[in-house]
């Protein structure tokens, strides 16, 4: 096996994190090449200027059309189907790391790097994603769909840093203005409310779907809503309906355009179904004594057990009560800080029968 070169392709957004990653890797003796993936918005002038200042090669990968046709379309379709999408989870394997890998091959870079707050660790012949040291910024949740071939080439320089330390580092290196910039948006293509974005990208949405009924768990109509795509499981604010007590979205039925409301207690569950999983080592996952799962970004890890069903889906049993299971979101499994794999939360329809069939699990 040939020795790997020290050329590393860094995904440069022009923001705080990718700038710090470039500087850190330069200090470690790597030859940096920068690429900015343009998927939305303006010409990446910030990234160009930073690359020029650092004296590094820089390229722009214009992915706006395929990004809109794939990631943005999926985002809209998921809401139309009553699910809550994870665009970053979709983007990382399909765009960000695919583009980095393709460009790295073209530019003779053996390594690829990003400003993600995560780390990597090798164990039993596998590369594992490890949660970053900054609990508030850790991005391991979004990376579970990356395969081993990609991870073997990855460097995440910020995994051992907190955001505060990264800002201090940039200031020390003479990038004081950059160190004081605000946070980047969680979903890069949305400014403000996702509902406005849906209307803007899909003007026919309101006429196609239109208002529907809020119902209770018995199916009794409670009042009108604006359309099923505008709601998510667990939502309490912005329902615009007065029931005399706090109400939460329990279920969304896109076929009937109904949104079921109930109280916080009705959101609680001990089981969930997940699908389209990507697991590093199945035996390890199913036998892990300290297994936890995060069902939303920044949610607290919940102790659980996992079983493979005959139809290929995963049945997850929570060892402590979970709440607001939202189909479309990611379920990411951890052993401590180590990511063992993940899956998409599936529709929970029919889960009662599945639980009965797996009694004693």
Tab-separated table of C-alpha atoms in Angstrom:
chain	number	residue	atom	x	y	z
A	1	UNK	CA	0.000	0.000	0.000
A	2	UNK	CA	1.492	3.319	-1.062
A	3	UNK	CA	2.254	5.918	1.567
A	4	UNK	CA	-0.345	8.674	1.564
A	5	UNK	CA	0.659	12.173	0.541
A	6	UNK	CA	0.184	15.231	2.743
A	7	UNK	CA	-2.160	17.030	0.351
A	8	UNK	CA	-5.561	17.566	1.970
A	9	UNK	CA	-8.693	18.947	0.336
A	10	UNK	CA	-10.602	21.105	2.805
A	11	UNK	CA	-14.282	21.929	2.390
A	12	UNK	CA	-14.188	25.730	2.750
A	13	UNK	CA	-17.421	27.575	3.460
A	14	UNK	CA	-15.649	30.799	4.367
A	15	UNK	CA	-16.960	30.481	7.930
A	16	UNK	CA	-15.214	30.251	11.288
A	17	UNK	CA	-14.880	26.475	11.461
A	18	UNK	CA	-13.491	25.693	8.019
A	19	UNK	CA	-11.057	28.633	8.278
A	20	UNK	CA	-9.740	27.275	11.590
A	21	UNK	CA	-9.480	23.777	10.072
A	22	UNK	CA	-7.297	25.111	7.223
A	23	UNK	CA	-4.963	26.953	9.579
A	24	UNK	CA	-4.627	23.983	11.953
A	25	UNK	CA	-3.820	21.571	9.124
A	26	UNK	CA	-1.267	24.015	7.683
A	27	UNK	CA	0.444	24.061	11.079
A	28	UNK	CA	0.477	20.249	11.064
A	29	UNK	CA	2.458	20.272	7.822
A	30	UNK	CA	-0.311	19.501	5.354
A	31	UNK	CA	-0.470	21.065	1.903
A	32	UNK	CA	-3.956	22.588	1.797
A	33	UNK	CA	-6.259	22.764	-1.205
A	34	UNK	CA	-9.621	24.443	-0.649
A	35	UNK	CA	-12.898	23.696	-2.391
A	36	UNK	CA	-16.165	25.519	-1.807
A	37	UNK	CA	-19.322	23.657	-2.693
A	38	UNK	CA	-21.799	26.179	-4.022
A	39	UNK	CA	-25.273	24.789	-3.445
A	40	UNK	CA	-27.289	27.916	-2.699
A	41	UNK	CA	-27.015	31.688	-2.576
A	42	UNK	CA	-24.236	34.007	-3.646
A	43	UNK	CA	-20.778	33.538	-5.113
A	44	UNK	CA	-18.476	32.335	-2.266
A	45	UNK	CA	-16.400	35.507	-2.096
A	46	UNK	CA	-15.421	35.033	1.568
A	47	UNK	CA	-13.882	31.644	0.887
A	48	UNK	CA	-11.961	32.955	-2.146
A	49	UNK	CA	-10.480	35.840	-0.156
A	50	UNK	CA	-9.520	33.594	2.758
A	51	UNK	CA	-7.811	31.121	0.437
A	52	UNK	CA	-5.865	33.953	-1.209
A	53	UNK	CA	-4.821	35.288	2.201
A	54	UNK	CA	-3.613	31.829	3.288
A	55	UNK	CA	-1.859	31.278	-0.029
A	56	UNK	CA	-3.694	28.067	-0.881
A	57	UNK	CA	-5.220	26.705	-4.083
A	58	UNK	CA	-8.970	27.221	-4.187
A	59	UNK	CA	-11.764	25.866	-6.365
A	60	UNK	CA	-15.546	26.233	-6.512
A	61	UNK	CA	-17.760	23.201	-7.166
A	62	UNK	CA	-21.057	24.507	-8.543
A	63	UNK	CA	-23.634	21.976	-7.366
A	64	UNK	CA	-26.682	24.288	-7.283
A	65	UNK	CA	-28.843	22.419	-9.806
A	66	UNK	CA	-28.305	18.829	-8.534
A	67	UNK	CA	-28.570	20.075	-4.927
A	68	UNK	CA	-31.959	21.641	-5.622
A	69	UNK	CA	-33.135	18.575	-7.556
A	70	UNK	CA	-32.082	16.165	-4.792
A	71	UNK	CA	-31.715	17.685	-1.309
A	72	UNK	CA	-34.238	20.526	-1.576
A	73	UNK	CA	-36.759	18.314	-3.404
A	74	UNK	CA	-36.384	15.645	-0.692
A	75	UNK	CA	-36.847	18.302	2.004
A	76	UNK	CA	-40.148	19.458	0.453
A	77	UNK	CA	-41.355	15.911	-0.310
A	78	UNK	CA	-40.701	14.769	3.262
A	79	UNK	CA	-42.900	17.523	4.699
A	80	UNK	CA	-45.595	16.710	2.115
A	81	UNK	CA	-45.498	13.102	3.358
A	82	UNK	CA	-45.949	14.147	6.991
A	83	UNK	CA	-42.319	13.494	7.893
A	84	UNK	CA	-39.651	15.791	9.406
A	85	UNK	CA	-36.542	15.811	7.198
A	86	UNK	CA	-32.849	15.954	8.108
A	87	UNK	CA	-31.313	17.792	5.119
A	88	UNK	CA	-27.752	17.731	6.572
A	89	UNK	CA	-27.928	13.951	7.025
A	90	UNK	CA	-28.961	13.626	3.353
A	91	UNK	CA	-26.422	16.168	2.095
A	92	UNK	CA	-23.305	14.772	3.766
A	93	UNK	CA	-23.029	11.487	1.796
A	94	UNK	CA	-24.876	12.595	-1.362
A	95	UNK	CA	-23.157	15.961	-1.800
A	96	UNK	CA	-20.607	17.319	0.666
A	97	UNK	CA	-18.406	14.256	1.060
A	98	UNK	CA	-19.088	12.924	-2.441
A	99	UNK	CA	-17.905	16.220	-3.961
A	100	UNK	CA	-14.906	16.355	-1.627
A	101	UNK	CA	-13.909	12.805	-2.574
A	102	UNK	CA	-14.321	13.406	-6.330
A	103	UNK	CA	-12.358	16.652	-6.244
A	104	UNK	CA	-9.689	15.148	-3.992
A	105	UNK	CA	-9.121	12.418	-6.593
A	106	UNK	CA	-8.888	15.014	-9.373
A	107	UNK	CA	-6.473	17.205	-7.419
A	108	UNK	CA	-4.244	14.381	-6.121
A	109	UNK	CA	-5.265	14.869	-2.461
A	110	UNK	CA	-5.175	11.682	-0.390
A	111	UNK	CA	-7.043	13.370	2.478
A	112	UNK	CA	-10.264	15.331	2.871
A	113	UNK	CA	-11.122	17.570	5.815
A	114	UNK	CA	-14.028	19.640	7.122
A	115	UNK	CA	-14.784	21.862	10.097
A	116	UNK	CA	-17.144	19.356	11.726
A	117	UNK	CA	-16.976	19.108	15.514
A	118	UNK	CA	-16.308	15.364	15.538
A	119	UNK	CA	-13.381	12.971	15.778
A	120	UNK	CA	-12.442	9.592	14.316
A	121	UNK	CA	-11.106	6.450	15.957
A	122	UNK	CA	-10.036	3.073	14.607
A	123	UNK	CA	-11.222	-0.041	16.450
A	124	UNK	CA	-11.452	-3.693	15.357
A	125	UNK	CA	-10.564	-2.739	11.788
A	126	UNK	CA	-13.355	-0.143	11.510
A	127	UNK	CA	-13.279	3.658	11.529
A	128	UNK	CA	-15.772	5.098	14.015
A	129	UNK	CA	-17.107	8.638	14.275
A	130	UNK	CA	-16.622	10.008	17.790
A	131	UNK	CA	-18.689	12.855	19.237
A	132	UNK	CA	-16.780	16.145	19.477
A	133	UNK	CA	-15.601	17.474	22.833
A	134	UNK	CA	-17.974	20.470	22.641
A	135	UNK	CA	-21.365	18.981	23.579
A	136	UNK	CA	-23.182	22.047	22.245
A	137	UNK	CA	-21.495	21.901	18.828
A	138	UNK	CA	-20.952	18.146	18.377
A	139	UNK	CA	-21.972	17.169	14.822
A	140	UNK	CA	-21.511	13.400	14.950
A	141	UNK	CA	-25.319	13.064	14.682
A	142	UNK	CA	-25.232	14.298	11.067
A	143	UNK	CA	-22.435	12.009	9.858
A	144	UNK	CA	-23.838	8.503	10.431
A	145	UNK	CA	-24.453	7.789	6.731
A	146	UNK	CA	-20.797	8.169	5.742
A	147	UNK	CA	-19.203	4.902	4.635
A	148	UNK	CA	-15.870	3.413	5.662
A	149	UNK	CA	-14.126	4.312	2.374
A	150	UNK	CA	-14.888	8.002	2.922
A	151	UNK	CA	-14.059	7.975	6.651
A	152	UNK	CA	-10.632	6.422	5.939
A	153	UNK	CA	-9.702	9.637	4.134
A	154	UNK	CA	-11.251	12.119	6.586
A	155	UNK	CA	-9.605	14.487	9.038
A	156	UNK	CA	-11.725	16.477	11.507
A	157	UNK	CA	-9.297	18.952	13.133
A	158	UNK	CA	-11.896	20.589	15.407
A	159	UNK	CA	-13.018	17.482	17.311
A	160	UNK	CA	-10.957	18.324	20.398
A	161	UNK	CA	-11.975	21.995	20.455
A	162	UNK	CA	-14.903	23.971	21.818
A	163	UNK	CA	-16.351	26.757	19.701
A	164	UNK	CA	-14.964	29.289	22.198
A	165	UNK	CA	-11.460	27.836	21.760
A	166	UNK	CA	-11.793	27.914	17.962
A	167	UNK	CA	-12.693	31.611	18.109
A	168	UNK	CA	-9.712	32.273	20.397
A	169	UNK	CA	-7.433	30.322	18.046
A	170	UNK	CA	-8.525	32.402	15.020
A	171	UNK	CA	-8.001	35.655	16.912
A	172	UNK	CA	-4.491	34.538	17.929
A	173	UNK	CA	-3.677	33.752	14.292
A	174	UNK	CA	-4.634	37.269	13.199
A	175	UNK	CA	-8.163	36.494	12.009
A	176	UNK	CA	-9.878	38.592	14.675
A	177	UNK	CA	-12.775	39.825	12.514
A	178	UNK	CA	-13.509	36.261	11.421
A	179	UNK	CA	-13.360	35.029	15.025
A	180	UNK	CA	-16.200	37.380	15.987
A	181	UNK	CA	-18.606	36.366	13.205
A	182	UNK	CA	-21.998	34.882	14.054
A	183	UNK	CA	-23.012	31.245	13.824
A	184	UNK	CA	-23.815	29.686	10.473
A	185	UNK	CA	-27.394	28.538	9.882
A	186	UNK	CA	-28.250	24.935	10.756
A	187	UNK	CA	-29.967	24.433	7.375
A	188	UNK	CA	-27.830	26.306	4.857
A	189	UNK	CA	-30.620	27.030	2.373
A	190	UNK	CA	-33.245	28.336	4.805
A	191	UNK	CA	-33.395	31.762	6.354
A	192	UNK	CA	-36.254	32.100	8.811
A	193	UNK	CA	-39.233	29.767	8.976
A	194	UNK	CA	-39.187	26.568	6.901
A	195	UNK	CA	-42.908	27.080	6.144
A	196	UNK	CA	-42.157	30.261	4.210
A	197	UNK	CA	-39.473	28.345	2.326
A	198	UNK	CA	-41.955	25.596	1.412
A	199	UNK	CA	-44.405	28.182	0.041
A	200	UNK	CA	-41.665	29.978	-1.879
A	201	UNK	CA	-40.299	26.796	-3.481
A	202	UNK	CA	-43.681	25.156	-3.967
A	203	UNK	CA	-46.227	27.934	-4.690
A	204	UNK	CA	-48.931	25.365	-5.500
A	205	UNK	CA	-48.664	23.788	-2.028
A	206	UNK	CA	-51.574	25.682	-0.495
A	207	UNK	CA	-53.896	25.077	-3.447
A	208	UNK	CA	-52.825	21.409	-3.783
A	209	UNK	CA	-53.170	20.529	-0.107
A	210	UNK	CA	-54.953	23.435	1.579
A	211	UNK	CA	-56.467	23.560	5.074
A	212	UNK	CA	-57.386	20.375	6.919
A	213	UNK	CA	-58.658	19.280	10.316
A	214	UNK	CA	-57.040	19.101	13.706
A	215	UNK	CA	-58.418	15.950	15.347
A	216	UNK	CA	-58.021	14.293	18.742
A	217	UNK	CA	-56.955	10.671	19.278
A	218	UNK	CA	-60.596	9.543	18.828
A	219	UNK	CA	-60.775	11.297	15.439
A	220	UNK	CA	-63.070	14.100	16.681
A	221	UNK	CA	-62.536	17.340	14.746
A	222	UNK	CA	-61.129	20.138	16.914
A	223	UNK	CA	-60.714	22.932	14.351
A	224	UNK	CA	-58.965	23.784	11.091
A	225	UNK	CA	-55.237	23.882	10.382
A	226	UNK	CA	-53.299	25.403	7.469
A	227	UNK	CA	-52.140	22.156	5.863
A	228	UNK	CA	-50.350	19.041	7.120
A	229	UNK	CA	-46.859	19.971	5.733
A	230	UNK	CA	-46.681	22.953	8.082
A	231	UNK	CA	-46.562	20.845	11.264
A	232	UNK	CA	-44.089	18.502	12.962
A	233	UNK	CA	-44.466	15.830	15.650
A	234	UNK	CA	-44.125	17.323	19.128
A	235	UNK	CA	-44.908	20.878	17.965
A	236	UNK	CA	-46.710	23.000	20.556
A	237	UNK	CA	-46.205	26.607	19.431
A	238	UNK	CA	-47.868	28.163	16.406
A	239	UNK	CA	-50.858	25.793	16.292
A	240	UNK	CA	-53.290	28.723	16.479
A	241	UNK	CA	-56.001	26.738	18.202
A	242	UNK	CA	-57.330	27.275	21.739
A	243	UNK	CA	-58.263	24.085	23.582
A	244	UNK	CA	-58.003	25.446	27.119
A	245	UNK	CA	-54.835	23.384	27.779
A	246	UNK	CA	-51.438	22.885	26.088
A	247	UNK	CA	-51.762	20.827	22.894
A	248	UNK	CA	-49.049	18.985	20.991
A	249	UNK	CA	-48.904	17.442	17.523
A	250	UNK	CA	-49.109	13.649	18.012
A	251	UNK	CA	-49.514	12.357	14.456
A	252	UNK	CA	-49.755	13.691	10.911
A	253	UNK	CA	-51.819	11.929	8.250
A	254	UNK	CA	-50.861	13.414	4.848
A	255	UNK	CA	-53.408	11.259	2.976
A	256	UNK	CA	-56.320	12.680	4.971
A	257	UNK	CA	-54.578	16.025	5.632
A	258	UNK	CA	-55.307	15.664	9.350
A	259	UNK	CA	-53.106	16.633	12.296
A	260	UNK	CA	-53.773	14.806	15.570
A	261	UNK	CA	-53.414	16.822	18.766
A	262	UNK	CA	-53.093	15.634	22.344
A	263	UNK	CA	-51.240	16.217	25.598
A	264	UNK	CA	-47.568	15.686	26.455
A	265	UNK	CA	-48.301	12.299	28.029
A	266	UNK	CA	-49.607	10.956	24.700
A	267	UNK	CA	-46.284	11.779	23.014
A	268	UNK	CA	-44.415	9.370	25.277
A	269	UNK	CA	-43.410	5.930	24.081
A	270	UNK	CA	-41.196	2.955	24.975
A	271	UNK	CA	-40.628	1.739	21.396
A	272	UNK	CA	-39.991	3.005	17.873
A	273	UNK	CA	-39.379	1.631	14.393
A	274	UNK	CA	-36.414	2.722	12.241
A	275	UNK	CA	-35.403	1.946	8.643
A	276	UNK	CA	-32.651	2.431	6.015
A	277	UNK	CA	-29.988	1.884	8.643
A	278	UNK	CA	-26.232	2.065	8.232
A	279	UNK	CA	-24.438	0.164	10.997
A	280	UNK	CA	-20.669	-0.184	11.397
A	281	UNK	CA	-20.804	-3.604	13.124
A	282	UNK	CA	-24.265	-5.129	13.635
A	283	UNK	CA	-23.193	-7.651	16.250
A	284	UNK	CA	-21.641	-4.871	18.319
A	285	UNK	CA	-24.791	-2.739	18.079
A	286	UNK	CA	-27.191	-5.519	19.079
A	287	UNK	CA	-25.004	-6.675	21.987
A	288	UNK	CA	-23.853	-3.276	23.292
A	289	UNK	CA	-24.577	-3.002	27.026
A	290	UNK	CA	-24.255	0.791	27.119
A	291	UNK	CA	-26.221	1.521	23.947
A	292	UNK	CA	-27.924	4.906	23.676
A	293	UNK	CA	-29.813	6.635	20.881
A	294	UNK	CA	-30.359	10.265	19.996
A	295	UNK	CA	-33.669	10.844	18.199
A	296	UNK	CA	-33.055	14.525	17.426
A	297	UNK	CA	-30.007	16.740	17.049
A	298	UNK	CA	-29.020	17.959	20.530
A	299	UNK	CA	-31.490	15.626	22.229
A	300	UNK	CA	-30.290	13.723	25.276
A	301	UNK	CA	-29.026	10.198	24.482
A	302	UNK	CA	-31.550	7.606	25.708
A	303	UNK	CA	-30.585	4.121	26.875
A	304	UNK	CA	-32.025	1.504	24.506
A	305	UNK	CA	-31.851	-1.951	22.951
A	306	UNK	CA	-32.189	-2.756	19.232
A	307	UNK	CA	-33.515	-5.780	17.357
A	308	UNK	CA	-33.602	-6.514	13.607
A	309	UNK	CA	-37.089	-7.413	12.351
A	310	UNK	CA	-37.734	-9.920	9.569
A	311	UNK	CA	-38.779	-7.110	7.193
A	312	UNK	CA	-35.364	-5.425	7.659
A	313	UNK	CA	-36.493	-2.597	9.907
A	314	UNK	CA	-35.117	-2.018	13.392
A	315	UNK	CA	-37.245	-2.190	16.533
A	316	UNK	CA	-35.833	0.094	19.209
A	317	UNK	CA	-36.857	-0.419	22.826
A	318	UNK	CA	-36.166	2.546	25.078
A	319	UNK	CA	-35.017	1.739	28.613
A	320	UNK	CA	-36.287	5.174	29.646
A	321	UNK	CA	-39.341	6.881	28.216
A	322	UNK	CA	-38.885	8.737	24.919
A	323	UNK	CA	-41.081	11.512	23.582
A	324	UNK	CA	-42.063	13.019	20.215
A	325	UNK	CA	-40.854	10.335	17.803
A	326	UNK	CA	-40.762	12.147	14.447
A	327	UNK	CA	-40.598	10.008	11.273
A	328	UNK	CA	-37.917	11.327	8.913
A	329	UNK	CA	-35.542	12.353	11.682
A	330	UNK	CA	-32.412	10.325	12.386
A	331	UNK	CA	-31.938	7.828	15.179
A	332	UNK	CA	-28.204	7.715	15.877
A	333	UNK	CA	-26.795	4.973	18.113
A	334	UNK	CA	-23.861	5.515	20.473
A	335	UNK	CA	-21.634	3.540	22.792
A	336	UNK	CA	-20.496	6.411	24.977
A	337	UNK	CA	-19.233	8.972	22.445
A	338	UNK	CA	-18.692	6.428	19.660
A	339	UNK	CA	-21.236	6.280	16.823
A	340	UNK	CA	-22.195	2.666	16.100
A	341	UNK	CA	-24.568	3.612	13.281
A	342	UNK	CA	-27.877	5.234	12.549
A	343	UNK	CA	-31.221	4.898	10.790
A	344	UNK	CA	-34.163	7.010	9.745
A	345	UNK	CA	-37.118	6.994	12.118
A	346	UNK	CA	-39.884	5.159	10.248
A	347	UNK	CA	-43.641	5.529	10.284
A	348	UNK	CA	-44.851	4.118	13.602
A	349	UNK	CA	-48.052	2.746	12.072
A	350	UNK	CA	-48.660	-0.833	13.192
A	351	UNK	CA	-46.037	-0.689	15.915
A	352	UNK	CA	-48.478	-2.168	18.483
A	353	UNK	CA	-48.604	-5.454	16.563
A	354	UNK	CA	-44.799	-5.462	16.139
A	355	UNK	CA	-44.367	-5.029	19.922
A	356	UNK	CA	-46.755	-7.963	20.543
A	357	UNK	CA	-44.833	-10.166	18.105
A	358	UNK	CA	-41.570	-9.283	19.863
A	359	UNK	CA	-42.813	-9.708	23.419
A	360	UNK	CA	-40.017	-10.160	25.903
A	361	UNK	CA	-37.508	-8.148	23.840
